[in-house]
PDB file of C-alpha atoms in Angstrom:
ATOM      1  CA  UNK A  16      -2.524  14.319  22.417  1.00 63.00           C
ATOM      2  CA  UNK A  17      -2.926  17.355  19.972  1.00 72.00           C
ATOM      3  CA  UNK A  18      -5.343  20.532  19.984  1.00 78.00           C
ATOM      4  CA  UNK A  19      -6.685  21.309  16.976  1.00 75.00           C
ATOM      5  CA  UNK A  20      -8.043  24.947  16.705  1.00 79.00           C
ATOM      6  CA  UNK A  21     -11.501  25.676  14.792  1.00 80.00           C
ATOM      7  CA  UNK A  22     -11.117  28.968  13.188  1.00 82.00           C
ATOM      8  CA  UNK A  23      -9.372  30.480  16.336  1.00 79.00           C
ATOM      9  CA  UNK A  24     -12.723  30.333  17.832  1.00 83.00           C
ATOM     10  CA  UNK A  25     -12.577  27.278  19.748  1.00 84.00           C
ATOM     11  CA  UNK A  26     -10.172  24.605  20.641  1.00 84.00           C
ATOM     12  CA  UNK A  27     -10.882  20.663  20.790  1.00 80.00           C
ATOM     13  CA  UNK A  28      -8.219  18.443  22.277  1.00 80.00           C
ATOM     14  CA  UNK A  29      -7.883  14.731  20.648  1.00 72.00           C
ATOM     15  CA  UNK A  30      -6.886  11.746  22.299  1.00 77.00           C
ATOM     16  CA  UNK A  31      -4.077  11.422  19.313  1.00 81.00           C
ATOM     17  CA  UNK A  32      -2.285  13.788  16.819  1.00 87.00           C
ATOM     18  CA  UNK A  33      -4.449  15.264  13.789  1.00 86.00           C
ATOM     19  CA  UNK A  34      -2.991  12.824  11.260  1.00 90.00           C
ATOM     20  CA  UNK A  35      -3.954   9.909  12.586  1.00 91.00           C
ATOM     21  CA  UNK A  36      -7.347  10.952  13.403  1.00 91.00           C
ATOM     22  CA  UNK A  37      -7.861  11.375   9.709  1.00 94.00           C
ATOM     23  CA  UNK A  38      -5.981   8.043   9.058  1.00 96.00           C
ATOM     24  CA  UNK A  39      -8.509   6.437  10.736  1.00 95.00           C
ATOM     25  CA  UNK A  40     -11.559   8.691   9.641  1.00 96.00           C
ATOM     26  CA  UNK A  41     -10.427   7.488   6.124  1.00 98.00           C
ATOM     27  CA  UNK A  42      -9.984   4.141   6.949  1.00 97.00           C
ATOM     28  CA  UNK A  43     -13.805   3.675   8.576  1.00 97.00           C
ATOM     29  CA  UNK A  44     -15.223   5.491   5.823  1.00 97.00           C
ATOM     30  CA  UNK A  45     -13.820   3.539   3.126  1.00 98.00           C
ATOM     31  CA  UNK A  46     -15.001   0.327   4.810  1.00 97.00           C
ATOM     32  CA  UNK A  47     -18.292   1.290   5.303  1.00 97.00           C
ATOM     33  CA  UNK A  48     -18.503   3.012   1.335  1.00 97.00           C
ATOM     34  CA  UNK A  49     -16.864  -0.478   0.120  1.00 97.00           C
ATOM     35  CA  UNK A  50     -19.775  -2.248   1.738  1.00 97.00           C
ATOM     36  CA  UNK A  51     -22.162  -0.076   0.651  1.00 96.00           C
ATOM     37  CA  UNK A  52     -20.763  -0.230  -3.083  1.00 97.00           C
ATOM     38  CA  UNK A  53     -20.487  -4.296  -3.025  1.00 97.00           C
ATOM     39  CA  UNK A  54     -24.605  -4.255  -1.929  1.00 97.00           C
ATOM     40  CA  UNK A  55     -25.788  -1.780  -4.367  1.00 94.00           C
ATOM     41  CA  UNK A  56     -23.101  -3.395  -6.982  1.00 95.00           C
ATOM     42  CA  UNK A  57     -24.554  -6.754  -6.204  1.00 96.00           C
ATOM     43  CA  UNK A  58     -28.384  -5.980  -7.365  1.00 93.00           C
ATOM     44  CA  UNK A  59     -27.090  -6.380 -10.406  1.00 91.00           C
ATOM     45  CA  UNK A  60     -24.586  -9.264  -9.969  1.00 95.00           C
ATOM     46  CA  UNK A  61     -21.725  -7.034 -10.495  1.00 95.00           C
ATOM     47  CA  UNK A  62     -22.003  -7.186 -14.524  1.00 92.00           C
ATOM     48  CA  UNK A  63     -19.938  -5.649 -15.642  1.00 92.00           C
ATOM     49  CA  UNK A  64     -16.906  -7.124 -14.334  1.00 95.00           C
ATOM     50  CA  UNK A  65     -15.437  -3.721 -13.439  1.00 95.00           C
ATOM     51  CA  UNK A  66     -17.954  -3.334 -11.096  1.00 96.00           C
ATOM     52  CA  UNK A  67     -15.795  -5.497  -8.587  1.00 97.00           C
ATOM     53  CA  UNK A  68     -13.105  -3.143  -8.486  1.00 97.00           C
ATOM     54  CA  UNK A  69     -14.150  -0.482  -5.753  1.00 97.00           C
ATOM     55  CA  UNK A  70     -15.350  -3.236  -3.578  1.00 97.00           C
ATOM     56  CA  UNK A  71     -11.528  -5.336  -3.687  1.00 97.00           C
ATOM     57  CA  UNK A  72     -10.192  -1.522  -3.317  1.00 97.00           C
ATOM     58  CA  UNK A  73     -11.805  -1.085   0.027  1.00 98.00           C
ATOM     59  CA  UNK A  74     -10.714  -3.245   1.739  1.00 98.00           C
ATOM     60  CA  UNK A  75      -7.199  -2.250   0.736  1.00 98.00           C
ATOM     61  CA  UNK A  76      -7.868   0.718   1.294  1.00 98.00           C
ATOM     62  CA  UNK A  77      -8.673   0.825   4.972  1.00 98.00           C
ATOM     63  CA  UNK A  78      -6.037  -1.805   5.874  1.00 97.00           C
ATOM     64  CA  UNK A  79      -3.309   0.892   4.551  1.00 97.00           C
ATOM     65  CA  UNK A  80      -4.836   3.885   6.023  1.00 97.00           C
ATOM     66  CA  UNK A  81      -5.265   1.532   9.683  1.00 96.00           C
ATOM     67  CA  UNK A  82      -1.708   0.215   9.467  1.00 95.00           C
ATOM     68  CA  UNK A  83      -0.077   4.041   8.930  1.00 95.00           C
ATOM     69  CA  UNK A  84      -2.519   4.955  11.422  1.00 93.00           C
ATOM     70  CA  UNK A  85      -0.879   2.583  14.305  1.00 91.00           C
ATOM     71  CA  UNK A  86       1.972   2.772  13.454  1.00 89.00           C
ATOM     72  CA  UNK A  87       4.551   4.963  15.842  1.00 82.00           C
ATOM     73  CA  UNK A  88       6.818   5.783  12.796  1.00 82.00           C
ATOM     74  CA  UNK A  89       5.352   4.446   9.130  1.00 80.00           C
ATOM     75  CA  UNK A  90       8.635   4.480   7.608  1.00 86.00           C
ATOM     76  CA  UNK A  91       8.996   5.361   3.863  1.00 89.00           C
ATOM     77  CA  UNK A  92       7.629   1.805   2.285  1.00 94.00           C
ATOM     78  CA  UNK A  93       4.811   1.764   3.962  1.00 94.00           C
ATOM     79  CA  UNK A  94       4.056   5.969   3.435  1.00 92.00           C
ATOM     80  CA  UNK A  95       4.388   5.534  -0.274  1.00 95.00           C
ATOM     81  CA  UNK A  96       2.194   2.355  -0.557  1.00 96.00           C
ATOM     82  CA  UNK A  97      -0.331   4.195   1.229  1.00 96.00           C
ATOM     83  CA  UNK A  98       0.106   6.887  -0.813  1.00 96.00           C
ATOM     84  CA  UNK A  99      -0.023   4.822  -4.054  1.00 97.00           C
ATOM     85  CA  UNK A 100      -2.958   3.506  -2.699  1.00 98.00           C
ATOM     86  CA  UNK A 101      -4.732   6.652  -1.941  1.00 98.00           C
ATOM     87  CA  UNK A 102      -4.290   7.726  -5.838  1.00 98.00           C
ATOM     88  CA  UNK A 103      -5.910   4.601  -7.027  1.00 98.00           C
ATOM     89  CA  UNK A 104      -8.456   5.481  -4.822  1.00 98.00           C
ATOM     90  CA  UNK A 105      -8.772   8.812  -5.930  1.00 98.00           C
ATOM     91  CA  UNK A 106      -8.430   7.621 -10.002  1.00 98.00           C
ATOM     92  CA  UNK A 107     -11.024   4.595  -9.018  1.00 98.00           C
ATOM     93  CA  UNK A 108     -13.507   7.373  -7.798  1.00 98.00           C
ATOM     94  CA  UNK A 109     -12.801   9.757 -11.225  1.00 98.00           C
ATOM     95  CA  UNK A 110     -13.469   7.333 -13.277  1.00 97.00           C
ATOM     96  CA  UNK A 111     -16.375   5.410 -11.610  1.00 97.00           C
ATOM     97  CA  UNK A 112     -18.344   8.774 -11.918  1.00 96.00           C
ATOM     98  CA  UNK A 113     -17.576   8.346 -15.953  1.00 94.00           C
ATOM     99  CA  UNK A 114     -19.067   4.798 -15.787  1.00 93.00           C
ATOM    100  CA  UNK A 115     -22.232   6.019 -13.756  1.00 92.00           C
ATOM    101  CA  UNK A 116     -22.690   8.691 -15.790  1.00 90.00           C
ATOM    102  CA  UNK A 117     -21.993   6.961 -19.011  1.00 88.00           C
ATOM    103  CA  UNK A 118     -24.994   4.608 -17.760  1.00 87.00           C
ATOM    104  CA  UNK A 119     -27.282   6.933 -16.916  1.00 87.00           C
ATOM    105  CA  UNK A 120     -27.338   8.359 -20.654  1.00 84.00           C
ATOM    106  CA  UNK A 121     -30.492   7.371 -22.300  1.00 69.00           C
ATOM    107  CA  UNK A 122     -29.876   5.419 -25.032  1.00 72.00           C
ATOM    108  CA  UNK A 123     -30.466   8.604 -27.651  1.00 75.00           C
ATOM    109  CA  UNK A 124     -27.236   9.866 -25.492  1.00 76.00           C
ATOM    110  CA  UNK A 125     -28.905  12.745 -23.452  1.00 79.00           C
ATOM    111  CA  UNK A 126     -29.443  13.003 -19.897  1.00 78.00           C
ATOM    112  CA  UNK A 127     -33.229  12.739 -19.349  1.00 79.00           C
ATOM    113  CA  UNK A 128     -34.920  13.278 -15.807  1.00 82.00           C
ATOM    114  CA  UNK A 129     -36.148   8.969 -15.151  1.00 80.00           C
ATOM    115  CA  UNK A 130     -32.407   8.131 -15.744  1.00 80.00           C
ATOM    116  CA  UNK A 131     -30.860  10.509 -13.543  1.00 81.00           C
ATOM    117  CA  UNK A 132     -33.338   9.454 -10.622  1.00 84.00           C
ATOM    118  CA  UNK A 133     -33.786   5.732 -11.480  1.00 85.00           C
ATOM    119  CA  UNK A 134     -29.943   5.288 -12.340  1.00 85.00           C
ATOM    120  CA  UNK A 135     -26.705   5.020 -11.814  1.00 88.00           C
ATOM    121  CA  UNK A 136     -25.860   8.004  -8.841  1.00 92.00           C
ATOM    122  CA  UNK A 137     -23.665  10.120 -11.248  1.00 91.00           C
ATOM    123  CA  UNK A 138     -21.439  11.371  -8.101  1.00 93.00           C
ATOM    124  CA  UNK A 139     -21.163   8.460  -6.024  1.00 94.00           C
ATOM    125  CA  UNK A 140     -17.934   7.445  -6.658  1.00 96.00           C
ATOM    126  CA  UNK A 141     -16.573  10.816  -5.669  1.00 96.00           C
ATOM    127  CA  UNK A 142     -16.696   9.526  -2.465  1.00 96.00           C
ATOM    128  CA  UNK A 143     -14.431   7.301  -2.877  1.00 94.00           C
ATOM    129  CA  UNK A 144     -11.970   9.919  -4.841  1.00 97.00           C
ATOM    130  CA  UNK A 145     -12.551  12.380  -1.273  1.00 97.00           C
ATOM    131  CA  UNK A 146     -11.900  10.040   0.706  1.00 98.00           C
ATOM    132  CA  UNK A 147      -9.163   8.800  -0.670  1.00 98.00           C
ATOM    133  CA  UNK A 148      -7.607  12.561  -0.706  1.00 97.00           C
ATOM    134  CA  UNK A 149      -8.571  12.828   3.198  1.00 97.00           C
ATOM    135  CA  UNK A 150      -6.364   9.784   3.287  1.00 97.00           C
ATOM    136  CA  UNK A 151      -3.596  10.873   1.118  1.00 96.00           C
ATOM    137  CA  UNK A 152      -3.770  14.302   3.263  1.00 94.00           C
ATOM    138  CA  UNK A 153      -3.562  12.357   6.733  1.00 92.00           C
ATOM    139  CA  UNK A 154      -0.130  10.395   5.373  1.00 90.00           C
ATOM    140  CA  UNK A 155       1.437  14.152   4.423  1.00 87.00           C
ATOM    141  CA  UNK A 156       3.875  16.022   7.029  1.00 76.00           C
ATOM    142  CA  UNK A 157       3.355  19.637   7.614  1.00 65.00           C
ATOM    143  CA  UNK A 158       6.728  21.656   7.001  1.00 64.00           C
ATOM    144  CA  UNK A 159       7.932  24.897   8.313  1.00 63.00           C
ATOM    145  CA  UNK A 160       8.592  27.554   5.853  1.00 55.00           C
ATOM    146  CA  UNK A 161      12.009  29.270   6.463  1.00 56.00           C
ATOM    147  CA  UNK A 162      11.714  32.767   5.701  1.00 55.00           C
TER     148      UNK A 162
END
C-alpha cells in the first residue's frame, strides 16, 4: 500500500507502491498504442517494412514492464532489460515521428495544410517515446540525498 500526495493538497492511497502502478500504466498503454499502430499500419499493408517495428515492440514492451511489475524483487537482469527496452521504445518513438513527418512532406518538400490533415500524424509516435519514459521512470529507485 503507498499514499501518494497531489501537491500537498490531497492524498490518494493505492492498493500497491507508486512504481508499480506506473509499471503497469505503461504496460496497458503500450498494448493498447501497439494495437492501435498495427490497425492504422495495416491500411496500408505495412509497406514499408519498417512499419512492423512498433507493432513487434509492443508487445515486448508490455511483457517487460508486466513482469517488473509482479515481480516482489526484479533483480538486476531483468531491471536492465526493461530498461534497455524502455530506450528502444523511447528511440522507436523519436524516430517514427521523423518517418511520419518525412511522409507528410509534399513532394516539393514543404509542409502544406491537405498533408498535415490527410497524413501521416506527425506526433504519434511520441507516444510511444512517453510512454516508454513513464516506463523507464517506474523501473528507477528513489534515493536519499545525504546532506
Amino acid at each position: 500500500m503507498s499514499e501518494v500526495s497531489i501537491f500537498r493538497l490531497a492524498s490518494i492511497s493505492l492498493p500497491m507502491e507508486k512504481n508499480r502502478f506506473l509499471l503497469l500504466f505503461a504496460g496497458v498503454n503500450l498494448m493498447f498504442t501497439g494495437l492501435d499502430v498495427a490497425l492504422a499500419h495495416s491500411i496500408n499493408s505495412f509497406v514499408p517494412v519498417y512499419e512492423w517495428i512498433p507493432v513487434i515492440f509492443a508487445p515486448v514492451g508490455t511483457f517487460t514492464c508486466i513482469m517488473v511489475a509482479f515481480r516482489r524483487s526484479p533483480g538486476t537482469v531483468l531491471g536492465l532489460l526493461h530498461a534497455a527496452v524502455m530506450v528502444i521504445g523511447v528511440i522507436i518513438g523519436v524516430v517514427g515521428m521523423g518517418f511520419h513527418l518525412n511522409q507528410v512532406l509534399s513532394p516539393t518538400g514543404r509542409l502544406s495544410w491537405a498533408w498535415i490533415v490527410f497524413g501521416s500524424p506527425i506526433l504519434a509516435p511520441l507516444s510511444f517515446a512517453g510512454i516508454s519514459l513513464i516506463g523507464l521512470y517506474g523501473v528507477t529507485t528513489d534515493r536519499k540525498s545525504v546532506v
